[in-house]
PDB file of C-alpha atoms in Angstrom:
ATOM      1  CA  UNK F 800      -3.200  32.920   0.259  1.00 89.00           C
ATOM      2  CA  UNK F 801      -6.433  31.857  -1.418  1.00 91.00           C
ATOM      3  CA  UNK F 802      -5.916  28.211  -0.446  1.00 93.00           C
ATOM      4  CA  UNK F 803      -5.211  29.229   3.144  1.00 90.00           C
ATOM      5  CA  UNK F 804      -8.330  31.421   3.279  1.00 91.00           C
ATOM      6  CA  UNK F 805     -10.585  28.769   1.717  1.00 93.00           C
ATOM      7  CA  UNK F 806      -9.194  26.100   4.051  1.00 93.00           C
ATOM      8  CA  UNK F 807      -9.912  28.344   7.026  1.00 90.00           C
ATOM      9  CA  UNK F 808     -13.499  28.941   5.871  1.00 93.00           C
ATOM     10  CA  UNK F 809     -14.058  25.217   5.306  1.00 93.00           C
ATOM     11  CA  UNK F 810     -12.598  24.419   8.730  1.00 92.00           C
ATOM     12  CA  UNK F 811     -14.866  26.998  10.350  1.00 91.00           C
ATOM     13  CA  UNK F 812     -18.004  25.790   8.576  1.00 91.00           C
ATOM     14  CA  UNK F 813     -17.372  22.047   8.781  1.00 91.00           C
ATOM     15  CA  UNK F 814     -15.532  21.709  12.098  1.00 91.00           C
ATOM     16  CA  UNK F 815     -16.596  24.901  13.928  1.00 88.00           C
ATOM     17  CA  UNK F 816     -12.943  25.727  14.442  1.00 86.00           C
ATOM     18  CA  UNK F 817     -10.675  28.085  12.529  1.00 86.00           C
ATOM     19  CA  UNK F 818      -7.109  27.309  11.584  1.00 88.00           C
ATOM     20  CA  UNK F 819      -5.146  28.996  14.363  1.00 86.00           C
ATOM     21  CA  UNK F 820      -2.428  30.271  12.018  1.00 89.00           C
ATOM     22  CA  UNK F 821      -4.547  31.377   9.057  1.00 89.00           C
ATOM     23  CA  UNK F 822      -4.819  35.109   9.772  1.00 89.00           C
ATOM     24  CA  UNK F 823      -1.148  35.360  10.668  1.00 91.00           C
ATOM     25  CA  UNK F 824      -0.046  33.504   7.542  1.00 92.00           C
ATOM     26  CA  UNK F 825      -2.212  35.748   5.345  1.00 92.00           C
ATOM     27  CA  UNK F 826      -0.647  38.814   6.954  1.00 91.00           C
ATOM     28  CA  UNK F 827       2.834  37.530   6.086  1.00 92.00           C
ATOM     29  CA  UNK F 828       1.750  36.732   2.541  1.00 93.00           C
ATOM     30  CA  UNK F 829       0.201  40.177   2.047  1.00 94.00           C
ATOM     31  CA  UNK F 830       3.480  41.801   3.117  1.00 94.00           C
ATOM     32  CA  UNK F 831       5.395  39.543   0.742  1.00 94.00           C
ATOM     33  CA  UNK F 832       3.084  40.159  -2.232  1.00 94.00           C
ATOM     34  CA  UNK F 833       3.017  43.913  -1.604  1.00 94.00           C
ATOM     35  CA  UNK F 834       6.748  44.480  -1.389  1.00 94.00           C
ATOM     36  CA  UNK F 835       7.656  42.140  -4.222  1.00 91.00           C
ATOM     37  CA  UNK F 836       4.774  43.545  -6.269  1.00 93.00           C
ATOM     38  CA  UNK F 837       5.814  47.200  -5.985  1.00 93.00           C
ATOM     39  CA  UNK F 838       9.178  46.391  -7.494  1.00 91.00           C
ATOM     40  CA  UNK F 839       7.588  44.508 -10.383  1.00 92.00           C
ATOM     41  CA  UNK F 840       5.076  47.315 -10.923  1.00 92.00           C
ATOM     42  CA  UNK F 841       7.902  49.853 -11.093  1.00 91.00           C
ATOM     43  CA  UNK F 842       9.879  47.646 -13.494  1.00 90.00           C
ATOM     44  CA  UNK F 843       6.893  47.323 -15.822  1.00 90.00           C
ATOM     45  CA  UNK F 844       5.869  50.996 -15.544  1.00 85.00           C
ATOM     46  CA  UNK F 845       2.528  49.974 -13.996  1.00 82.00           C
ATOM     47  CA  UNK F 846       2.762  52.090 -10.845  1.00 77.00           C
ATOM     48  CA  UNK F 847       0.161  54.675  -9.928  1.00 74.00           C
ATOM     49  CA  UNK F 848       0.879  58.101 -11.352  1.00 72.00           C
ATOM     50  CA  UNK F 849      -0.948  61.343 -11.868  1.00 71.00           C
ATOM     51  CA  UNK F 850      -0.316  62.307 -15.482  1.00 74.00           C
ATOM     52  CA  UNK F 851      -2.849  65.091 -16.039  1.00 73.00           C
ATOM     53  CA  UNK F 852      -0.257  67.796 -15.431  1.00 76.00           C
ATOM     54  CA  UNK F 853       2.564  66.153 -17.399  1.00 75.00           C
ATOM     55  CA  UNK F 854       0.196  65.452 -20.319  1.00 75.00           C
ATOM     56  CA  UNK F 855      -0.303  69.225 -20.690  1.00 81.00           C
ATOM     57  CA  UNK F 856       3.433  69.852 -20.924  1.00 81.00           C
ATOM     58  CA  UNK F 857       5.558  69.658 -24.023  1.00 81.00           C
ATOM     59  CA  UNK F 858       7.901  66.713 -24.568  1.00 81.00           C
ATOM     60  CA  UNK F 859      11.002  68.367 -23.060  1.00 89.00           C
ATOM     61  CA  UNK F 860       9.218  69.630 -19.938  1.00 89.00           C
ATOM     62  CA  UNK F 861       7.459  66.292 -19.547  1.00 87.00           C
ATOM     63  CA  UNK F 862      10.798  64.493 -19.732  1.00 90.00           C
ATOM     64  CA  UNK F 863      12.367  66.821 -17.134  1.00 92.00           C
ATOM     65  CA  UNK F 864       9.373  66.332 -14.856  1.00 91.00           C
ATOM     66  CA  UNK F 865       9.651  62.540 -15.221  1.00 91.00           C
ATOM     67  CA  UNK F 866      13.348  62.651 -14.278  1.00 94.00           C
ATOM     68  CA  UNK F 867      12.557  64.750 -11.198  1.00 94.00           C
ATOM     69  CA  UNK F 868       9.663  62.484 -10.189  1.00 92.00           C
ATOM     70  CA  UNK F 869      11.613  59.251 -10.649  1.00 94.00           C
ATOM     71  CA  UNK F 870      14.652  60.524  -8.748  1.00 96.00           C
ATOM     72  CA  UNK F 871      12.451  61.947  -5.985  1.00 96.00           C
ATOM     73  CA  UNK F 872      10.549  58.682  -5.711  1.00 95.00           C
ATOM     74  CA  UNK F 873      13.801  56.702  -5.610  1.00 97.00           C
ATOM     75  CA  UNK F 874      15.142  58.959  -2.847  1.00 98.00           C
ATOM     76  CA  UNK F 875      11.950  58.523  -0.812  1.00 98.00           C
ATOM     77  CA  UNK F 876      12.077  54.733  -1.254  1.00 97.00           C
ATOM     78  CA  UNK F 877      15.726  54.593  -0.153  1.00 98.00           C
ATOM     79  CA  UNK F 878      14.897  56.668   2.946  1.00 98.00           C
ATOM     80  CA  UNK F 879      12.002  54.331   3.753  1.00 98.00           C
ATOM     81  CA  UNK F 880      14.300  51.326   3.198  1.00 97.00           C
ATOM     82  CA  UNK F 881      16.798  52.814   5.663  1.00 97.00           C
ATOM     83  CA  UNK F 882      14.117  53.249   8.307  1.00 97.00           C
ATOM     84  CA  UNK F 883      12.730  49.785   7.648  1.00 97.00           C
ATOM     85  CA  UNK F 884      16.201  48.281   8.171  1.00 97.00           C
ATOM     86  CA  UNK F 885      16.317  50.118  11.490  1.00 96.00           C
ATOM     87  CA  UNK F 886      12.889  48.694  12.355  1.00 95.00           C
ATOM     88  CA  UNK F 887      13.946  45.141  11.450  1.00 96.00           C
ATOM     89  CA  UNK F 888      17.133  45.546  13.528  1.00 95.00           C
ATOM     90  CA  UNK F 889      14.971  46.619  16.481  1.00 94.00           C
ATOM     91  CA  UNK F 890      12.826  43.515  16.058  1.00 94.00           C
ATOM     92  CA  UNK F 891      15.942  41.326  16.016  1.00 95.00           C
ATOM     93  CA  UNK F 892      17.080  42.882  19.320  1.00 95.00           C
ATOM     94  CA  UNK F 893      13.720  42.367  21.028  1.00 94.00           C
ATOM     95  CA  UNK F 894      13.474  38.762  19.835  1.00 90.00           C
ATOM     96  CA  UNK F 895       9.675  39.038  19.539  1.00 91.00           C
ATOM     97  CA  UNK F 896       7.805  36.025  18.209  1.00 92.00           C
ATOM     98  CA  UNK F 897       4.569  35.926  16.251  1.00 89.00           C
ATOM     99  CA  UNK F 898       1.610  34.882  18.424  1.00 89.00           C
ATOM    100  CA  UNK F 899       0.415  31.796  16.530  1.00 89.00           C
ATOM    101  CA  UNK F 900       3.306  30.350  14.589  1.00 90.00           C
ATOM    102  CA  UNK F 901       5.971  31.441  17.088  1.00 92.00           C
ATOM    103  CA  UNK F 902       8.466  32.489  14.439  1.00 92.00           C
ATOM    104  CA  UNK F 903      10.733  35.519  14.915  1.00 93.00           C
ATOM    105  CA  UNK F 904       8.811  38.680  14.036  1.00 92.00           C
ATOM    106  CA  UNK F 905      11.720  40.140  12.062  1.00 94.00           C
ATOM    107  CA  UNK F 906      11.460  37.301   9.540  1.00 93.00           C
ATOM    108  CA  UNK F 907       7.938  38.415   8.675  1.00 91.00           C
ATOM    109  CA  UNK F 908       9.029  41.931   7.663  1.00 93.00           C
ATOM    110  CA  UNK F 909      12.490  41.198   6.291  1.00 93.00           C
ATOM    111  CA  UNK F 910      11.134  41.558   2.752  1.00 95.00           C
ATOM    112  CA  UNK F 911      10.162  45.211   3.369  1.00 96.00           C
ATOM    113  CA  UNK F 912      13.655  46.793   3.163  1.00 97.00           C
ATOM    114  CA  UNK F 913      14.502  44.509   0.246  1.00 96.00           C
ATOM    115  CA  UNK F 914      11.356  45.454  -1.683  1.00 96.00           C
ATOM    116  CA  UNK F 915      11.797  49.170  -1.019  1.00 97.00           C
ATOM    117  CA  UNK F 916      15.463  49.084  -2.075  1.00 97.00           C
ATOM    118  CA  UNK F 917      14.822  47.135  -5.277  1.00 96.00           C
ATOM    119  CA  UNK F 918      11.943  49.466  -6.148  1.00 96.00           C
ATOM    120  CA  UNK F 919      14.193  52.481  -5.534  1.00 96.00           C
ATOM    121  CA  UNK F 920      16.727  50.960  -7.924  1.00 96.00           C
ATOM    122  CA  UNK F 921      13.967  50.544 -10.522  1.00 96.00           C
ATOM    123  CA  UNK F 922      13.179  54.268 -10.278  1.00 95.00           C
ATOM    124  CA  UNK F 923      16.874  55.201 -10.577  1.00 97.00           C
ATOM    125  CA  UNK F 924      17.030  53.066 -13.730  1.00 96.00           C
ATOM    126  CA  UNK F 925      13.929  54.851 -15.037  1.00 94.00           C
ATOM    127  CA  UNK F 926      15.589  58.233 -14.400  1.00 95.00           C
ATOM    128  CA  UNK F 927      18.774  57.102 -16.177  1.00 96.00           C
ATOM    129  CA  UNK F 928      16.737  55.823 -19.108  1.00 95.00           C
ATOM    130  CA  UNK F 929      15.000  59.197 -19.359  1.00 93.00           C
ATOM    131  CA  UNK F 930      18.364  60.974 -19.243  1.00 94.00           C
ATOM    132  CA  UNK F 931      20.062  58.732 -21.811  1.00 93.00           C
ATOM    133  CA  UNK F 932      17.301  57.867 -24.289  1.00 92.00           C
ATOM    134  CA  UNK F 933      14.894  59.978 -26.321  1.00 92.00           C
ATOM    135  CA  UNK F 934      11.233  59.984 -25.295  1.00 88.00           C
ATOM    136  CA  UNK F 935       9.607  59.847 -21.882  1.00 89.00           C
ATOM    137  CA  UNK F 936       9.979  56.525 -20.091  1.00 87.00           C
ATOM    138  CA  UNK F 937       7.900  55.186 -17.192  1.00 87.00           C
ATOM    139  CA  UNK F 938      10.585  52.596 -16.455  1.00 88.00           C
ATOM    140  CA  UNK F 939      13.755  51.395 -18.085  1.00 85.00           C
ATOM    141  CA  UNK F 940      11.581  49.013 -20.115  1.00 82.00           C
ATOM    142  CA  UNK F 941       8.435  51.049 -20.844  1.00 85.00           C
ATOM    143  CA  UNK F 942       8.114  54.256 -22.827  1.00 83.00           C
ATOM    144  CA  UNK F 943       5.206  56.555 -22.015  1.00 81.00           C
ATOM    145  CA  UNK F 944       2.892  56.713 -24.987  1.00 73.00           C
ATOM    146  CA  UNK F 945      -0.405  58.449 -25.451  1.00 62.00           C
ATOM    147  CA  UNK F 946      -2.955  56.767 -27.651  1.00 57.00           C
ATOM    148  CA  UNK F 947      -5.928  58.735 -28.871  1.00 48.00           C
ATOM    149  CA  UNK F 948      -8.735  56.193 -28.987  1.00 45.00           C
ATOM    150  CA  UNK F 949     -11.549  58.678 -29.471  1.00 46.00           C
ATOM    151  CA  UNK F 950     -12.009  57.794 -33.149  1.00 48.00           C
ATOM    152  CA  UNK F 951     -12.510  54.098 -32.393  1.00 49.00           C
ATOM    153  CA  UNK F 952     -15.450  54.817 -30.087  1.00 48.00           C
ATOM    154  CA  UNK F 953     -17.434  56.986 -32.478  1.00 49.00           C
TER     155      UNK F 953
END
């Protein structure tokens, strides 16, 4: 993506002409990075979360809340994956092509249902880990820990 963007800037500055496919290619790459990245973030426990409320709870309540949140998130992701499959199927039927590169539009968003489904699976695994193992887990690989670093800053 960076190479494509730099090449487009150089082409614009040096030749007064942009690469005709640059913006379209970057759009495809952003979709790819986003929907592969959310799965990796969920696997590594690096997703966005609001922990102020759960930090106030005791260990048992915090664990129950984490199970509810992970299962709810997984359910939402599976619903979104279902609708994204429906969207991709609609694109296949219309046979739309991208404006610059003239490739089928459905190929550009095919990663969306895959990424949502794999991320949903990651959250189901996190819920199972919380059910089966002691401690509160952000993912099947990462346990939630709280480190008090106040003493190191004084």
